[in-house]
Coordinates of C-alpha atoms and ligand atoms in Angstrom, one line a residue:
M29 CA -102.3 -166.5 69.0
P30 CA -105.4 -166.0 71.1
T31 CA -108.7 -167.8 70.1
I32 CA -110.7 -165.5 67.9
G33 CA -114.2 -166.0 66.5
I34 CA -117.9 -165.4 66.7
D35 CA -118.7 -164.5 70.3
A36 CA -122.5 -164.0 69.9
I37 CA -125.2 -163.9 67.3
A38 CA -128.7 -162.4 67.2
L39 CA -131.3 -162.4 64.4
A40 CA -134.0 -159.9 63.4
V41 CA -136.8 -160.7 60.9
P42 CA -139.7 -158.6 59.7
E43 CA -143.0 -158.8 61.6
G44 CA -144.8 -160.9 59.0
Y45 CA -144.3 -163.8 56.6
V46 CA -146.3 -165.7 54.0
E47 CA -146.9 -169.4 53.8
L48 CA -145.3 -170.7 50.6
A49 CA -148.0 -173.3 50.2
E50 CA -150.5 -170.4 49.9
L51 CA -148.2 -168.5 47.5
A52 CA -148.0 -171.6 45.4
E53 CA -151.8 -171.9 45.2
A54 CA -152.1 -168.2 44.2
R55 CA -149.6 -168.8 41.5
G56 CA -151.2 -172.0 40.2
V57 CA -148.2 -174.1 41.2
P58 CA -148.4 -177.4 43.2
P59 CA -147.5 -176.4 46.9
S60 CA -145.1 -179.4 47.0
K61 CA -142.9 -177.6 44.4
Y62 CA -142.1 -174.8 46.8
V63 CA -142.2 -176.7 50.0
E64 CA -140.4 -179.9 49.0
G65 CA -138.9 -178.9 45.6
L66 CA -137.3 -175.7 46.9
G67 CA -137.2 -176.7 50.6
V68 CA -138.8 -173.5 52.0
S69 CA -142.1 -173.4 54.0
Q70 CA -142.4 -169.7 55.0
M71 CA -141.0 -166.5 53.5
A72 CA -140.4 -163.3 55.5
V73 CA -141.9 -160.2 53.9
A74 CA -140.5 -156.7 54.8
Q75 CA -142.8 -153.7 55.0
A76 CA -141.6 -150.3 54.0
H77 CA -140.5 -149.4 57.5
E78 CA -138.4 -152.6 57.8
D79 CA -135.5 -151.7 55.5
A80 CA -132.0 -153.0 55.7
V81 CA -131.0 -150.4 58.4
A82 CA -134.0 -151.0 60.6
L83 CA -133.6 -154.8 60.4
A84 CA -129.8 -154.5 61.2
A85 CA -130.4 -152.1 64.1
N86 CA -133.0 -154.4 65.7
A87 CA -130.7 -157.4 65.4
A88 CA -127.8 -155.5 66.9
R89 CA -129.9 -154.1 69.8
R90 CA -131.1 -157.6 70.6
L91 CA -127.4 -158.8 70.4
F92 CA -126.2 -156.2 72.9
L93 CA -129.1 -157.0 75.3
Q94 CA -129.0 -160.8 75.1
A95 CA -125.2 -161.3 75.1
R96 CA -124.6 -158.4 77.5
I97 CA -122.3 -156.5 75.1
D98 CA -121.1 -153.1 76.0
P99 CA -121.4 -150.9 72.8
S100 CA -118.6 -148.7 74.0
N101 CA -116.2 -151.6 73.4
V102 CA -117.1 -151.8 69.7
G103 CA -114.0 -150.6 67.7
M104 CA -115.3 -151.6 64.2
V105 CA -118.8 -151.9 62.7
I106 CA -119.1 -153.4 59.2
A107 CA -122.5 -153.9 57.5
G108 CA -122.6 -156.4 54.6
S109 CA -125.6 -155.8 52.3
E110 CA -126.7 -156.0 48.8
T111 CA -129.8 -153.9 49.5
A112 CA -128.2 -150.7 50.7
V113 CA -130.3 -147.6 51.2
D114 CA -127.9 -145.1 49.8
H115 CA -125.1 -145.0 47.2
S116 CA -122.8 -143.2 49.5
K117 CA -123.8 -143.2 53.2
P118 CA -123.3 -146.8 54.4
I119 CA -125.8 -148.7 56.6
A120 CA -123.0 -148.8 59.2
A121 CA -123.1 -145.0 59.6
Y122 CA -126.8 -145.2 60.4
L123 CA -126.2 -148.0 62.8
H124 CA -123.3 -146.1 64.4
G125 CA -125.8 -143.4 65.3
I126 CA -128.8 -145.5 66.2
L127 CA -126.8 -147.8 68.4
G128 CA -124.7 -145.1 70.1
L129 CA -121.4 -146.6 69.1
P130 CA -118.1 -144.8 70.1
S131 CA -116.5 -142.2 67.8
R132 CA -113.3 -144.2 68.0
C133 CA -114.7 -146.8 65.7
R134 CA -114.1 -147.8 62.0
S135 CA -117.4 -148.0 60.1
Y136 CA -118.2 -149.1 56.6
E137 CA -120.4 -151.2 54.3
T138 CA -119.2 -154.2 52.2
K139 CA -120.8 -155.5 49.0
H140 CA -120.4 -158.6 46.9
A141 CA -123.9 -160.0 46.7
C142 CA -124.5 -162.5 49.4
F143 CA -120.8 -162.6 50.3
G144 CA -120.7 -159.1 51.7
G145 CA -121.2 -160.3 55.3
T146 CA -118.4 -162.9 55.0
A147 CA -116.1 -160.2 53.6
G148 CA -116.7 -158.2 56.7
L149 CA -116.3 -161.2 59.0
M150 CA -112.9 -162.1 57.5
T151 CA -111.8 -158.5 57.8
A152 CA -112.9 -158.4 61.5
L153 CA -111.0 -161.6 62.1
D154 CA -107.8 -160.3 60.6
W155 CA -108.2 -157.0 62.4
I156 CA -108.3 -158.8 65.7
A157 CA -105.5 -161.3 64.8
S158 CA -103.2 -158.4 63.7
G159 CA -103.5 -156.8 67.2
S160 CA -105.1 -153.6 65.8
A161 CA -108.3 -154.2 67.8
R162 CA -106.4 -153.8 71.2
G163 CA -109.1 -155.7 73.1
R164 CA -112.0 -154.1 71.3
V165 CA -114.7 -156.1 69.5
A166 CA -116.1 -155.9 66.0
L167 CA -119.8 -155.7 65.3
M168 CA -120.5 -157.6 62.1
M169 CA -123.9 -157.1 60.4
C170 CA -125.5 -158.9 57.6
T171 CA -128.8 -157.3 56.5
D172 CA -131.0 -157.6 53.4
V173 CA -134.4 -157.5 51.8
A174 CA -134.4 -160.1 49.0
R175 CA -136.8 -159.2 46.2
Y176 CA -137.5 -160.7 42.8
A177 CA -140.4 -159.8 40.5
L178 CA -143.8 -161.0 41.5
K179 CA -144.8 -164.1 39.6
S180 CA -141.2 -164.8 38.5
A181 CA -139.4 -168.1 39.2
G182 CA -137.4 -166.4 41.9
E183 CA -140.5 -165.1 43.8
P184 CA -140.6 -168.1 46.2
T185 CA -136.9 -167.6 47.1
Q186 CA -137.3 -164.1 48.5
G187 CA -137.0 -163.3 52.2
A188 CA -135.7 -160.6 54.6
G189 CA -133.8 -160.4 57.8
A190 CA -130.6 -159.4 59.6
V191 CA -127.9 -161.3 61.5
A192 CA -125.7 -159.4 64.0
M193 CA -122.5 -160.9 65.2
I194 CA -119.8 -159.9 67.7
V195 CA -116.3 -161.0 66.5
S196 CA -113.8 -161.0 69.4
E197 CA -111.0 -162.8 71.3
N198 CA -112.1 -165.6 73.5
P199 CA -115.5 -166.1 71.7
R200 CA -118.4 -167.8 73.5
M201 CA -119.9 -169.5 70.4
L202 CA -117.4 -170.4 67.6
A203 CA -113.6 -170.2 67.3
L204 CA -112.6 -169.4 63.7
E205 CA -109.3 -170.3 62.1
P206 CA -107.5 -167.2 60.9
G207 CA -105.5 -167.8 57.8
I208 CA -107.1 -171.1 56.9
S209 CA -109.7 -170.5 54.3
G210 CA -110.3 -171.2 50.6
S211 CA -111.4 -168.5 48.1
Y212 CA -112.8 -168.7 44.6
S213 CA -113.8 -165.9 42.2
R214 CA -115.0 -165.6 38.6
D215 CA -116.8 -162.8 36.7
V216 CA -120.2 -164.2 35.9
H217 CA -123.7 -162.8 35.3
D218 CA -125.8 -165.3 37.4
F219 CA -127.6 -162.8 39.6
W220 CA -127.3 -159.0 39.8
R221 CA -129.4 -155.9 40.5
P222 CA -129.0 -152.8 38.2
L223 CA -128.9 -149.4 39.9
Y224 CA -132.4 -148.6 38.7
S225 CA -134.1 -151.7 40.1
K226 CA -135.3 -152.8 43.6
E227 CA -135.7 -156.3 42.2
A228 CA -132.9 -158.7 41.5
M229 CA -132.3 -160.1 38.0
V230 CA -131.3 -163.7 37.9
D231 CA -130.4 -166.5 35.4
G232 CA -131.8 -169.0 37.9
H233 CA -130.5 -172.4 36.7
Y234 CA -127.1 -170.9 35.7
S235 CA -126.8 -169.4 39.2
V236 CA -127.2 -172.9 40.7
Q237 CA -124.3 -174.1 38.5
C238 CA -122.1 -171.1 39.4
Y239 CA -122.7 -171.7 43.1
L240 CA -121.7 -175.4 42.7
D241 CA -118.6 -174.5 40.7
A242 CA -117.6 -171.9 43.3
L243 CA -118.1 -174.5 46.0
A244 CA -115.8 -176.9 44.3
G245 CA -113.1 -174.2 43.8
A246 CA -113.3 -172.8 47.3
Y247 CA -113.4 -176.2 49.0
S248 CA -110.3 -177.4 47.1
A249 CA -108.4 -174.2 48.1
W250 CA -109.6 -174.7 51.7
S251 CA -108.6 -178.4 51.8
E252 CA -105.1 -177.5 50.7
A253 CA -104.8 -174.7 53.4
S254 CA -106.3 -176.9 56.0
R255 CA -104.0 -179.8 55.2
E256 CA -100.9 -177.5 55.3
A257 CA -102.0 -176.4 58.7
G258 CA -102.2 -180.0 59.9
Y259 CA -106.0 -180.3 60.1
H260 CA -107.8 -183.4 58.7
R261 CA -110.9 -182.7 56.5
D262 CA -112.8 -185.5 58.2
S263 CA -112.7 -183.6 61.5
I264 CA -115.7 -181.6 60.1
V265 CA -118.8 -183.0 61.7
R266 CA -121.4 -180.5 60.5
R267 CA -121.6 -178.3 57.4
C268 CA -123.4 -174.9 56.9
Y269 CA -123.9 -173.6 53.4
H270 CA -125.2 -170.3 52.0
V271 CA -129.0 -171.0 51.8
P272 CA -130.9 -169.1 49.0
Y273 CA -133.4 -171.9 49.5
G274 CA -133.1 -175.2 51.4
K275 CA -132.7 -177.5 48.3
M276 CA -129.7 -175.5 47.2
A277 CA -127.9 -176.5 50.4
K278 CA -128.8 -180.1 49.7
K279 CA -127.5 -179.9 46.2
A280 CA -124.3 -178.3 47.6
H281 CA -123.8 -181.1 50.1
R282 CA -124.2 -183.7 47.4
H283 CA -121.7 -181.9 45.2
L284 CA -119.2 -181.6 48.0
M285 CA -119.6 -185.3 49.0
S286 CA -119.1 -186.3 45.4
I287 CA -115.8 -184.4 45.5
E288 CA -115.0 -186.5 48.6
G289 CA -115.7 -189.6 46.6
K290 CA -119.0 -190.5 48.3
T291 CA -122.0 -192.0 46.5
E292 CA -125.4 -190.1 46.3
E293 CA -126.8 -192.4 49.0
Q294 CA -123.9 -191.7 51.3
A295 CA -124.3 -188.0 50.6
D296 CA -128.0 -188.1 51.4
A297 CA -127.4 -190.0 54.7
S298 CA -124.7 -187.5 55.7
Y299 CA -127.0 -184.6 54.7
K300 CA -129.4 -185.6 57.4
E301 CA -126.7 -185.7 60.0
Q302 CA -124.5 -182.9 58.9
V303 CA -126.8 -180.3 57.2
A304 CA -130.5 -180.7 58.0
T305 CA -130.5 -178.9 61.4
S306 CA -128.9 -175.8 59.9
L307 CA -131.9 -175.4 57.5
K308 CA -134.6 -175.3 60.2
L309 CA -134.6 -171.5 60.7
P310 CA -133.8 -170.6 57.1
S311 CA -136.8 -172.7 55.9
Q312 CA -139.1 -170.3 57.9
V313 CA -137.5 -167.1 56.6
G314 CA -136.3 -167.6 53.0
N315 CA -133.2 -166.0 51.5
I316 CA -131.7 -163.2 53.5
Y317 CA -128.8 -162.9 51.1
T318 CA -125.7 -161.8 53.2
G319 CA -127.1 -163.3 56.4
S320 CA -128.2 -166.7 55.0
L321 CA -125.1 -168.6 55.9
Y322 CA -125.1 -167.1 59.4
M323 CA -128.8 -167.8 60.0
A324 CA -127.9 -171.4 59.0
L325 CA -125.1 -171.3 61.6
A326 CA -127.6 -169.9 64.2
S327 CA -130.0 -172.7 63.4
L328 CA -127.3 -175.3 63.9
L329 CA -126.2 -173.9 67.2
E330 CA -129.8 -173.3 68.4
Y331 CA -130.6 -177.0 68.1
E332 CA -127.2 -178.7 68.6
A333 CA -124.6 -176.5 70.3
A334 CA -124.5 -178.6 73.5
D335 CA -123.7 -181.7 71.5
L336 CA -121.2 -180.0 69.3
E337 CA -118.9 -178.4 71.9
G338 CA -115.3 -178.9 70.8
K339 CA -116.3 -180.1 67.4
R340 CA -115.4 -178.6 64.0
I341 CA -117.9 -177.3 61.5
G342 CA -117.4 -176.2 57.9
L343 CA -118.9 -173.0 56.4
F344 CA -119.5 -172.1 52.8
S345 CA -120.3 -168.5 51.7
Y346 CA -121.3 -167.7 48.1
G347 CA -121.9 -164.3 46.6
S348 CA -123.2 -164.1 43.0
G349 CA -121.1 -162.4 40.4
C350 CA -119.2 -164.3 41.9
T351 CA -117.0 -164.9 44.8
A352 CA -117.0 -167.6 47.5
E353 CA -115.1 -168.8 50.5
Y354 CA -114.9 -172.1 52.5
F355 CA -113.7 -171.9 56.1
A356 CA -114.2 -173.7 59.4
G357 CA -114.7 -173.2 63.1
R358 CA -114.8 -175.1 66.3
V359 CA -117.8 -174.8 68.7
M360 CA -116.6 -173.4 72.0
P361 CA -116.8 -175.3 75.3
G362 CA -119.8 -173.9 77.2
A363 CA -121.6 -172.8 74.0
G364 CA -124.5 -175.1 74.7
L365 CA -125.6 -173.2 77.8
F366 CA -124.7 -169.8 76.3
V367 CA -126.7 -170.4 73.1
K368 CA -129.7 -171.5 75.2
Q369 CA -129.7 -168.2 77.1
Q370 CA -129.6 -166.3 73.8
K371 CA -133.0 -167.5 72.6
L372 CA -131.8 -167.2 69.0
A373 CA -135.1 -168.3 67.4
E374 CA -137.4 -166.1 69.5
P375 CA -137.8 -163.3 66.8
L376 CA -139.3 -165.9 64.4
A377 CA -142.0 -167.0 67.0
E378 CA -143.3 -163.4 67.3
R379 CA -144.4 -163.0 63.7
R380 CA -147.8 -162.8 62.0
K381 CA -148.9 -164.4 58.8
Y382 CA -149.8 -162.2 55.8
T383 CA -152.4 -163.3 53.2
I384 CA -151.3 -163.2 49.6
P385 CA -153.2 -160.0 48.9
E386 CA -151.6 -158.4 51.9
Y387 CA -148.1 -159.5 50.7
E388 CA -148.9 -158.1 47.2
A389 CA -150.0 -154.8 48.6
I390 CA -146.8 -154.5 50.7
R391 CA -144.8 -155.2 47.5
G392 CA -146.8 -152.6 45.6
A393 CA -146.0 -149.9 48.1
D394 CA -142.3 -150.7 47.8
Y395 CA -141.6 -148.7 44.7
D396 CA -142.0 -145.1 46.2
V397 CA -140.6 -146.0 49.6
D398 CA -137.4 -144.1 49.3
R399 CA -139.3 -140.8 48.8
R400 CA -142.1 -141.4 51.3
P401 CA -142.6 -138.4 53.6
V402 CA -142.0 -139.0 57.3
E403 CA -145.0 -140.6 59.1
Q404 CA -145.4 -141.6 62.7
L405 CA -145.7 -145.4 63.1
Q406 CA -146.6 -147.7 66.0
V407 CA -143.8 -150.3 66.0
N408 CA -143.6 -151.5 69.6
G409 CA -140.2 -150.2 70.4
A410 CA -138.5 -151.6 67.3
V411 CA -136.3 -149.4 65.1
A412 CA -138.2 -148.4 62.0
F413 CA -137.6 -146.4 58.8
L414 CA -140.1 -143.5 59.1
G415 CA -139.6 -141.8 55.7
V416 CA -137.6 -139.0 54.1
E417 CA -137.3 -135.4 55.3
N418 CA -135.2 -132.8 53.5
E419 CA -133.7 -135.7 51.4
R420 CA -132.5 -137.5 54.6
R421 CA -133.8 -140.9 55.8
V422 CA -135.3 -140.7 59.3
Y423 CA -135.5 -143.6 61.7
T424 CA -137.1 -144.0 65.1
A425 CA -134.6 -143.2 67.8
Ligands
CAA9 N1 -143.2 -181.4 43.9 C1 -142.0 -181.5 44.4 N2 -140.9 -181.0 43.8 C2 -141.1 -180.4 42.6 C3 -142.4 -180.3 42.0 C4 -143.5 -180.8 42.7 N3 -144.7 -180.7 42.3 N4 -142.2 -179.6 40.9 C5 -140.9 -179.3 40.7 N5 -140.2 -179.8 41.8 C6 -138.8 -179.7 42.1 C7 -137.9 -179.8 40.8 O1 -137.7 -181.1 40.5 C8 -136.7 -179.0 41.3 O2 -135.9 -179.9 42.1 P1 -134.4 -180.2 41.7 O3 -133.7 -178.9 41.7 O4 -133.9 -181.1 42.8 O5 -134.4 -180.9 40.4 C9 -137.2 -178.0 42.2 O6 -138.6 -178.4 42.6 C10 -137.3 -176.6 41.6 O7 -138.0 -176.8 40.3 P2 -137.5 -176.0 39.0 O8 -136.0 -176.1 38.8 O9 -138.4 -176.3 37.9 O10 -137.9 -174.5 39.5 P3 -137.8 -173.1 38.8 O11 -137.1 -173.3 37.5 O12 -139.2 -172.6 38.7 O13 -137.0 -172.2 39.7 C11 -134.9 -171.5 40.7 C12 -135.9 -172.6 40.6 C13 -134.1 -171.4 39.4 C14 -134.0 -171.8 41.8 C15 -135.6 -170.1 41.0 O14 -136.4 -170.2 42.2 C16 -134.7 -169.0 41.0 O15 -134.3 -168.4 40.0 N6 -134.3 -168.5 42.3 C17 -133.4 -167.4 42.5 C18 -132.0 -167.7 42.2 C19 -131.3 -168.6 43.3 O16 -131.7 -168.6 44.4 N7 -130.2 -169.2 42.9 C20 -129.4 -170.0 43.8 C21 -127.9 -170.0 43.5 S1 -127.3 -168.3 43.4 C22 -127.2 -167.8 45.1 O17 -127.2 -168.7 45.9 C23 -127.1 -166.4 45.4 C24 -128.4 -165.9 45.9 O18 -128.6 -165.9 47.2 C25 -129.4 -165.4 45.0

């Protein structure tokens, strides 16, 4: 079987963010609760024109440019999202048009809360492994705008952003292991978003427990599959987790290490070595739902790819509701140089800070956004949602 995996990654984030220390002060909470207690320092805030389609299109355009991908070779585009813009027309269809993808291309959207992106990734992997791709590549998108009610406990765990990935044979970043993964599912009400609401509902502390239970279940299934395939669990040198907020990844790692029979001190020591780097970019963006695990992977590769070439890393994806998967991959030889050329973190450096009143005004404008008439915007060449005309969403070309 050829090597199959993640060939290239690119990120897109909204043009602005808030400092969580400032949000904490505005909410009458000690800043250390958000920054240290939750492990997030900045939170991306999407304006009305930065919807899930626009963010995804900007990430994909950057991917094509930076990694020199020929769009005519894309045979499948899947968009994972839990903040879709339409009940029927998928984000992937908009992307197909905006990006000029070929008509011989399968296109659809996947949903299972934050797991939607991983569902697509696994499908892309199997599509290539089965031979159906016939040399073509899959464009895998994760795109979301995470919103909770203002002044709620979930407010500091919002964010917005997209991750675009190419899944292909002979990948330049991370070889995945088709067929070796561990799944876990259970019907729970930990986090959900009713059809009438733009804001998620959550049973916060229960959701943390559901995440940890799912991690234990998926990890045990993966360990069995991995053992049967002749891999050793201790060959994993780094671990990326779904990151709703940084502290959750720390809790997850402690839990996984306790399953491995390690003490809390041993877990915290290995957290510094195995997990901390993957949280650097997420701590500046917040929760991007489907893309959170893959932003953690991008963060790890951005800072450590050169040292990790040939090494195996573990990945945990969690989607509330709930479903989860544990899987692993090996960093490709040459990934260090390739990742450096990609400038993965560049979009984060180009942002501006919003004041808390600016952030609240942006959120206030959110509610009517899906009926807003088309308006012309100055967006510096980025793809933007311009408004609705004749019941159709209109984007910059
Ligand atoms: N200084 C430092 N730390 C402080 C502090 C201070 N002054 N005050 C409190 N803390 C610490 C607390 O000790 C706690 O740490 P531990 O968890 O290690 O004990 C941490 O800060 C958070 O404090 P609380 O638990 O009191 O916070 P909260 O109840 O206000 O809200 C939350 C926390 C439940 C996670 C809430 O932010 C929330 O509901 N978030 C959305 C749900 C979520 O993200 N769930 C994650 C699992 S589900 C999932 O992963 C899917 C998804 O993407 C949504």
